[in-house]
Coordinates of C-alpha atoms in Angstrom, one line a residue:
M1 CA 110.1 -35.9 112.2
S2 CA 113.2 -34.6 114.1
G3 CA 113.9 -31.0 114.8
L4 CA 110.3 -29.8 115.3
S5 CA 108.9 -28.6 118.6
P6 CA 105.7 -30.1 119.9
A7 CA 103.9 -26.8 119.3
R8 CA 105.0 -26.8 115.6
V9 CA 103.9 -30.4 115.2
R10 CA 100.5 -29.5 116.7
L11 CA 100.1 -26.5 114.3
A12 CA 101.0 -28.6 111.3
L13 CA 98.5 -31.3 112.3
L14 CA 95.8 -28.6 112.8
A15 CA 96.5 -27.2 109.4
L16 CA 96.2 -30.6 107.8
A17 CA 93.0 -31.3 109.8
L18 CA 91.6 -28.0 108.5
G19 CA 91.9 -29.3 105.0
G20 CA 89.9 -32.3 106.2
F21 CA 87.3 -29.9 107.6
G22 CA 86.9 -28.2 104.3
I23 CA 86.7 -31.6 102.5
G24 CA 84.1 -32.9 104.9
T25 CA 82.0 -29.7 104.5
T26 CA 82.1 -29.7 100.7
E27 CA 81.3 -33.4 100.5
F28 CA 78.5 -33.5 103.0
V29 CA 76.8 -30.1 103.0
V30 CA 74.6 -31.0 100.0
M31 CA 73.0 -33.8 102.0
G32 CA 71.2 -31.3 104.2
L33 CA 70.3 -29.1 101.3
L34 CA 68.9 -31.7 98.8
D35 CA 65.5 -30.2 99.0
N36 CA 66.8 -26.7 98.4
V37 CA 69.0 -27.7 95.5
A38 CA 66.3 -29.8 93.9
R39 CA 63.8 -27.0 94.1
D40 CA 66.2 -24.6 92.5
L41 CA 67.9 -26.7 89.8
L42 CA 65.1 -29.1 89.0
P43 CA 61.9 -27.0 89.5
A44 CA 59.7 -28.9 87.0
L45 CA 60.5 -32.3 88.4
Y46 CA 60.3 -31.0 91.9
A47 CA 56.7 -29.7 91.2
S48 CA 55.6 -33.1 89.7
S49 CA 57.4 -35.5 92.1
H50 CA 59.3 -34.5 95.2
E51 CA 60.8 -38.0 95.7
E52 CA 62.1 -38.2 92.2
A53 CA 63.6 -34.7 92.3
V54 CA 65.4 -35.4 95.6
A55 CA 66.6 -38.8 94.3
Q56 CA 68.0 -37.1 91.1
T57 CA 69.7 -34.4 93.2
G58 CA 71.4 -37.2 95.0
W59 CA 73.4 -37.6 91.8
L60 CA 75.5 -34.6 93.0
I61 CA 76.7 -36.8 95.9
T62 CA 77.4 -39.6 93.4
A63 CA 79.3 -37.3 91.0
Y64 CA 81.6 -36.0 93.8
A65 CA 82.3 -39.5 95.0
L66 CA 83.1 -40.7 91.4
G67 CA 85.6 -37.8 91.1
V68 CA 87.3 -39.1 94.2
V69 CA 87.4 -42.6 92.7
V70 CA 89.0 -41.4 89.5
G71 CA 91.3 -38.7 91.0
A72 CA 92.7 -40.5 94.1
P73 CA 94.7 -43.3 92.5
T74 CA 95.6 -41.2 89.4
I75 CA 97.0 -38.2 91.2
A76 CA 98.7 -40.3 93.9
A77 CA 100.4 -42.6 91.5
L78 CA 101.7 -39.8 89.3
S79 CA 102.9 -37.5 92.1
A80 CA 104.4 -39.8 94.7
R81 CA 107.9 -38.4 94.1
F82 CA 106.8 -34.8 94.3
P83 CA 107.4 -32.7 97.5
R84 CA 104.4 -33.3 99.7
K85 CA 103.8 -29.8 101.0
Q86 CA 103.8 -28.3 97.5
L87 CA 101.4 -31.0 96.2
L88 CA 99.0 -30.3 99.1
L89 CA 99.0 -26.6 98.2
W90 CA 98.1 -27.3 94.6
L91 CA 95.4 -29.7 95.6
L92 CA 93.9 -27.0 97.8
V93 CA 93.9 -24.5 94.9
A94 CA 91.9 -27.1 92.9
F95 CA 89.4 -27.6 95.7
T96 CA 88.9 -23.8 96.0
L97 CA 88.3 -23.3 92.3
A98 CA 86.0 -26.3 91.8
T99 CA 83.9 -25.3 94.8
V100 CA 83.4 -21.8 93.4
L101 CA 82.3 -23.3 90.2
S102 CA 79.8 -25.5 92.1
A103 CA 78.3 -22.3 93.5
V104 CA 78.0 -20.2 90.4
L105 CA 77.2 -22.6 87.4
P106 CA 73.6 -22.1 86.3
T107 CA 72.3 -25.6 85.5
F108 CA 72.0 -29.0 87.2
E109 CA 74.2 -30.6 84.5
L110 CA 77.0 -28.1 84.9
V111 CA 76.9 -28.3 88.7
L112 CA 77.1 -32.1 88.4
V113 CA 80.3 -31.7 86.3
A114 CA 81.7 -29.2 88.9
R115 CA 81.0 -31.6 91.7
F116 CA 82.9 -34.4 89.8
I117 CA 85.9 -32.0 89.4
A118 CA 85.7 -31.0 93.0
G119 CA 86.1 -34.7 94.0
L120 CA 89.3 -35.3 92.0
P121 CA 91.8 -34.0 94.6
H122 CA 90.0 -35.4 97.6
G123 CA 91.7 -38.8 97.9
A124 CA 95.2 -37.5 97.0
Y125 CA 94.9 -34.8 99.7
F126 CA 93.9 -37.3 102.4
G127 CA 96.4 -39.8 101.3
I128 CA 99.3 -37.4 101.3
A129 CA 98.1 -35.6 104.5
T130 CA 97.9 -38.8 106.4
L131 CA 101.4 -39.8 105.4
V132 CA 102.7 -36.4 106.6
A133 CA 100.7 -36.8 109.8
A134 CA 102.1 -40.3 110.5
S135 CA 105.6 -39.0 109.9
L136 CA 105.0 -36.1 112.3
M137 CA 103.5 -38.3 115.0
G138 CA 106.4 -40.8 114.9
E139 CA 106.6 -44.6 115.5
G140 CA 103.7 -46.4 117.2
K141 CA 101.2 -43.5 116.8
R142 CA 100.4 -44.0 113.1
G143 CA 96.7 -44.7 113.7
R144 CA 96.3 -41.6 115.9
G145 CA 98.1 -39.5 113.2
V146 CA 95.6 -40.7 110.6
A147 CA 92.7 -40.0 113.0
I148 CA 93.9 -36.5 113.6
V149 CA 93.7 -35.7 109.9
L150 CA 90.4 -37.4 109.5
S151 CA 89.1 -35.6 112.6
G152 CA 88.8 -32.5 110.4
L153 CA 86.3 -34.4 108.3
T154 CA 84.3 -35.6 111.2
I155 CA 84.4 -32.3 113.1
A156 CA 83.0 -30.8 109.8
N157 CA 79.9 -32.8 110.5
V158 CA 79.6 -31.4 114.0
I159 CA 80.2 -27.7 113.1
G160 CA 80.8 -27.0 109.5
V161 CA 78.0 -29.0 107.8
P162 CA 75.2 -27.9 110.2
L163 CA 76.2 -24.3 110.2
I164 CA 76.6 -24.1 106.4
T165 CA 73.4 -26.1 106.0
L166 CA 71.7 -23.4 108.1
L167 CA 73.4 -20.7 106.0
G168 CA 72.2 -22.5 102.8
Q169 CA 68.6 -22.7 104.1
Q170 CA 68.6 -19.0 104.9
A171 CA 70.7 -17.5 102.1
G172 CA 70.6 -20.1 99.4
W173 CA 72.7 -23.2 98.7
R174 CA 75.0 -21.3 96.3
V175 CA 76.1 -19.0 99.2
A176 CA 76.8 -22.2 101.2
Y177 CA 79.2 -23.4 98.6
L178 CA 81.0 -20.0 98.4
A179 CA 81.5 -20.3 102.2
V180 CA 83.1 -23.7 101.7
A181 CA 85.4 -22.3 99.1
A182 CA 86.5 -19.7 101.7
I183 CA 87.4 -22.6 104.0
F184 CA 89.7 -24.0 101.4
A185 CA 91.4 -20.7 100.8
L186 CA 92.0 -20.4 104.5
T187 CA 93.4 -23.9 104.6
F188 CA 95.9 -23.0 101.8
V189 CA 97.3 -20.2 104.0
A190 CA 97.4 -22.5 107.0
V191 CA 99.3 -25.3 105.2
A192 CA 101.7 -22.8 103.6
L193 CA 102.6 -21.4 107.0
A194 CA 102.5 -24.3 109.3
V195 CA 103.3 -27.6 107.5
P196 CA 107.1 -28.2 107.2
L197 CA 108.7 -29.0 103.9
Q198 CA 108.7 -32.8 103.3
P199 CA 110.2 -34.4 100.3
G200 CA 108.4 -37.0 98.2
D201 CA 109.8 -40.4 97.7
P202 CA 112.6 -40.0 95.1
K203 CA 112.5 -43.8 94.4
A204 CA 108.8 -43.8 93.6
T205 CA 107.8 -44.7 90.1
L206 CA 104.4 -45.2 88.5
T207 CA 105.2 -48.9 88.2
R208 CA 106.1 -49.3 91.8
E209 CA 103.0 -47.5 93.1
L210 CA 100.7 -49.5 90.9
R211 CA 102.3 -52.7 92.3
A212 CA 100.0 -52.3 95.2
F213 CA 97.1 -53.4 93.0
G214 CA 98.8 -56.7 92.5
R215 CA 98.3 -57.6 96.2
S216 CA 95.1 -59.4 97.1
Q217 CA 95.2 -58.1 100.6
V218 CA 95.1 -54.5 99.3
W219 CA 92.0 -55.2 97.3
L220 CA 90.3 -56.9 100.3
A221 CA 91.0 -53.9 102.5
L222 CA 89.7 -51.5 99.8
L223 CA 86.6 -53.4 99.2
T224 CA 85.9 -53.8 103.0
G225 CA 86.1 -50.1 103.4
A226 CA 84.0 -49.3 100.3
I227 CA 81.2 -51.6 101.3
G228 CA 81.2 -50.4 104.9
F229 CA 80.9 -46.8 103.9
G230 CA 78.3 -47.7 101.2
G231 CA 76.0 -48.7 104.0
F232 CA 76.7 -45.4 105.8
F233 CA 76.1 -43.2 102.9
A234 CA 72.9 -45.0 101.9
V235 CA 71.5 -43.6 105.2
Y236 CA 73.4 -40.3 105.5
S237 CA 72.6 -39.1 102.0
Y238 CA 68.9 -39.0 102.7
V239 CA 68.9 -37.7 106.3
S240 CA 67.1 -34.5 105.3
P241 CA 63.9 -36.1 103.9
V242 CA 63.9 -38.7 106.8
V243 CA 63.9 -35.8 109.3
T244 CA 61.0 -34.0 107.6
Q245 CA 59.0 -36.8 106.0
V246 CA 59.4 -39.7 108.5
T247 CA 60.2 -38.2 111.9
G248 CA 57.9 -35.3 111.2
Q249 CA 60.3 -32.5 112.3
S250 CA 60.7 -29.2 110.5
E251 CA 63.5 -28.4 108.1
S252 CA 65.2 -26.4 110.9
F253 CA 65.7 -29.7 112.7
V254 CA 68.0 -31.1 109.9
P255 CA 71.1 -29.3 111.2
I256 CA 70.5 -30.8 114.7
A257 CA 70.4 -34.3 113.2
L258 CA 73.6 -33.5 111.3
V259 CA 75.3 -32.4 114.5
V260 CA 74.4 -35.7 116.1
I261 CA 75.9 -37.7 113.2
G262 CA 79.0 -35.5 113.3
L263 CA 79.5 -36.1 117.1
G264 CA 79.2 -39.8 116.5
M265 CA 81.7 -39.6 113.6
T266 CA 84.2 -37.5 115.6
L267 CA 84.2 -39.8 118.7
G268 CA 84.2 -42.9 116.5
N269 CA 87.1 -41.7 114.4
L270 CA 89.3 -41.0 117.5
A271 CA 88.3 -44.3 119.1
G272 CA 88.9 -46.1 115.9
G273 CA 92.4 -44.6 115.5
R274 CA 93.4 -45.6 119.0
A275 CA 92.0 -49.1 118.7
A276 CA 93.7 -49.6 115.3
D277 CA 97.1 -49.0 116.9
H278 CA 96.4 -52.0 119.1
N279 CA 94.4 -54.4 116.8
V280 CA 93.5 -53.4 113.3
M281 CA 91.3 -56.3 112.2
G282 CA 89.6 -56.6 115.6
T283 CA 88.6 -53.0 115.2
I284 CA 87.1 -53.6 111.8
F285 CA 85.0 -56.5 113.1
V286 CA 83.7 -54.5 116.1
C287 CA 82.8 -51.6 113.8
F288 CA 80.7 -53.8 111.5
G289 CA 78.9 -55.3 114.5
L290 CA 78.0 -51.9 115.9
F291 CA 77.0 -50.8 112.4
V292 CA 74.5 -53.6 112.0
V293 CA 72.9 -52.8 115.3
A294 CA 72.7 -49.1 114.5
L295 CA 71.2 -49.6 111.0
A296 CA 68.5 -51.9 112.4
S297 CA 67.7 -49.4 115.1
F298 CA 67.5 -46.6 112.6
A299 CA 65.0 -48.5 110.4
L300 CA 62.9 -49.4 113.4
T301 CA 62.9 -46.2 115.5
A302 CA 63.5 -43.2 113.1
H303 CA 59.8 -42.4 113.4
T304 CA 60.5 -41.0 116.8
T305 CA 62.9 -38.1 117.5
A306 CA 64.8 -39.9 120.2
G307 CA 65.2 -43.1 118.1
L308 CA 66.3 -41.0 115.1
L309 CA 69.0 -39.2 117.0
I310 CA 70.4 -42.2 119.0
S311 CA 70.6 -44.4 115.9
L312 CA 72.2 -41.7 113.8
F313 CA 74.8 -41.1 116.5
V314 CA 75.8 -44.8 116.5
V315 CA 75.6 -45.1 112.7
G316 CA 78.1 -42.2 112.4
G317 CA 80.4 -43.6 115.1
A318 CA 80.6 -47.1 113.8
A319 CA 81.2 -46.0 110.2
S320 CA 83.8 -43.4 111.1
A321 CA 85.8 -45.7 113.4
L322 CA 86.1 -48.1 110.4
S323 CA 88.0 -45.5 108.4
P324 CA 91.4 -45.2 110.3
A325 CA 91.3 -49.0 110.8
V326 CA 91.1 -49.6 107.1
Q327 CA 93.7 -46.9 106.4
S328 CA 96.1 -48.6 108.9
R329 CA 95.4 -52.0 107.3
L330 CA 96.3 -50.6 103.9
M331 CA 99.6 -49.3 105.3
D332 CA 100.3 -52.7 106.7
V333 CA 99.7 -54.6 103.4
A334 CA 100.8 -52.0 100.7
G335 CA 104.6 -52.5 100.9
D336 CA 106.4 -49.6 99.2
S337 CA 103.2 -48.3 97.6
Q338 CA 102.2 -46.2 100.6
T339 CA 101.1 -43.0 98.7
L340 CA 98.9 -44.9 96.3
A341 CA 97.4 -47.1 99.0
A342 CA 96.6 -44.2 101.3
A343 CA 94.9 -42.3 98.5
A344 CA 93.1 -45.4 97.1
N345 CA 91.5 -45.9 100.5
H346 CA 89.6 -42.7 100.0
A347 CA 88.7 -43.7 96.5
A348 CA 87.3 -46.9 97.9
L349 CA 85.4 -45.1 100.6
N350 CA 83.9 -42.7 98.1
L351 CA 83.0 -45.6 95.8
G352 CA 81.0 -46.7 98.7
N353 CA 79.6 -43.2 99.0
S354 CA 78.6 -43.3 95.4
L355 CA 77.2 -46.8 95.6
G356 CA 75.3 -46.1 98.8
A357 CA 73.8 -42.8 97.6
Y358 CA 72.8 -44.4 94.3
L359 CA 71.2 -47.5 95.8
G360 CA 69.4 -45.5 98.5
G361 CA 68.1 -43.2 95.8
V362 CA 66.9 -46.2 93.7
T363 CA 64.9 -47.6 96.6
I364 CA 63.4 -44.2 97.4
A365 CA 62.5 -43.5 93.8
A366 CA 60.9 -47.0 93.6
G367 CA 58.4 -46.0 96.3
L368 CA 59.9 -48.0 99.1
G369 CA 60.1 -45.0 101.5
Y370 CA 62.8 -42.9 103.0
L371 CA 63.8 -45.6 105.5
S372 CA 64.6 -48.2 102.8
P373 CA 68.2 -47.1 102.5
A374 CA 68.8 -48.5 106.0
V375 CA 67.9 -52.0 104.6
V376 CA 70.4 -51.3 101.8
G377 CA 73.1 -50.6 104.4
L378 CA 72.3 -53.8 106.3
L379 CA 72.6 -55.9 103.1
L380 CA 75.9 -54.3 102.3
C381 CA 77.3 -55.3 105.8
I382 CA 77.1 -58.9 104.9
P383 CA 79.8 -58.9 102.1
G384 CA 81.8 -56.4 104.2
I385 CA 82.1 -58.8 107.1
G386 CA 82.7 -61.6 104.7
L387 CA 85.6 -59.8 103.0
A388 CA 87.2 -59.0 106.4
L389 CA 86.9 -62.7 107.4
F390 CA 88.4 -63.8 104.2
S391 CA 91.4 -61.4 104.6
V392 CA 92.2 -62.9 108.0
A393 CA 91.9 -66.4 106.7
L394 CA 94.1 -65.6 103.7
Q395 CA 96.8 -64.1 106.0
R396 CA 96.9 -67.2 108.2
R397 CA 97.5 -69.3 105.1
R398 CA 99.9 -66.9 103.4
P399 CA 101.6 -64.5 105.9
L400 CA 102.3 -61.0 104.5
R401 CA 105.6 -60.7 102.6
L402 CA 106.2 -57.0 101.7
G403 CA 109.9 -56.9 101.0

């Protein structure tokens, strides 16, 4: 974007990344507090069956993810022609209010609804923010622009999620969500002050945006990302009970495990963004290969503290590196439907979130143990790799025509 100093660009990118930090915190903090939430909202079930109570509390993760799946394409398709900065501000208002509701509503069922509502603006925020970041970064740095916005989400797993998990363990999970709401309020101020005005696409129509879903390569990219992140969330959703019930560490060790995952995610995201600027599909294949190794290592070594931490670091890195690569692939194949495609990526990733959390909970509730979600993740890698291979083969037979 012309006319902006490097310092102004950096401040704008930082503000956009702060939104990602808030989103990463609100999405992931419950994973370290599953035990606390289950004990508070499902006391009778918790007293009779710890595993079933934890598995049912995992529905809060699923509800948020389903909110993303519904909200991302809907909001993006209807708002592509609106000014981007104003739209980001309204989405941040929605995040703040829904997170406050998550903190204060009294029953499990009402909190479940609040988590669904909180997920609605997620995909649209990331979709629009990554388009703004790509514009600010300029030609040839698109993957890095996407990675900067997503870095807020990954850094949340290094700093925000562990600290707010610790706060939730000490002061209660409801206080933790109020702290997350404060992050969104701060982000609103930062975006209002730092992000330059940017028009929407005046030529955008609902029909043109929805045209993206008529492209087979768009569907292949979306499904590849969904399945890849499904394997990640099958493991990540149940890190807390793995730490306490399998590795044998105390509850206070859970934030340390989350920091390690977050470090892997942060480094993986930045590496994936740079790699995607050079070879998008190659990055996707490498990520899946590392992911398979990491999941197998987790299943075999999580009984030991060193094995747990090393495998979680690589699981987080491989999965997070996949995200900017898939986002860049969607920008390559979406034609004029950039807003919808960018948001739909996060719907797909959270469909994977929902699928992984659900399948992991099913295997745990079936009595297969807290490491069984790693096997779910390994099984999901098979179709993920297959879809990526099919996308390459299809492109060789039918080169992309996006005009």
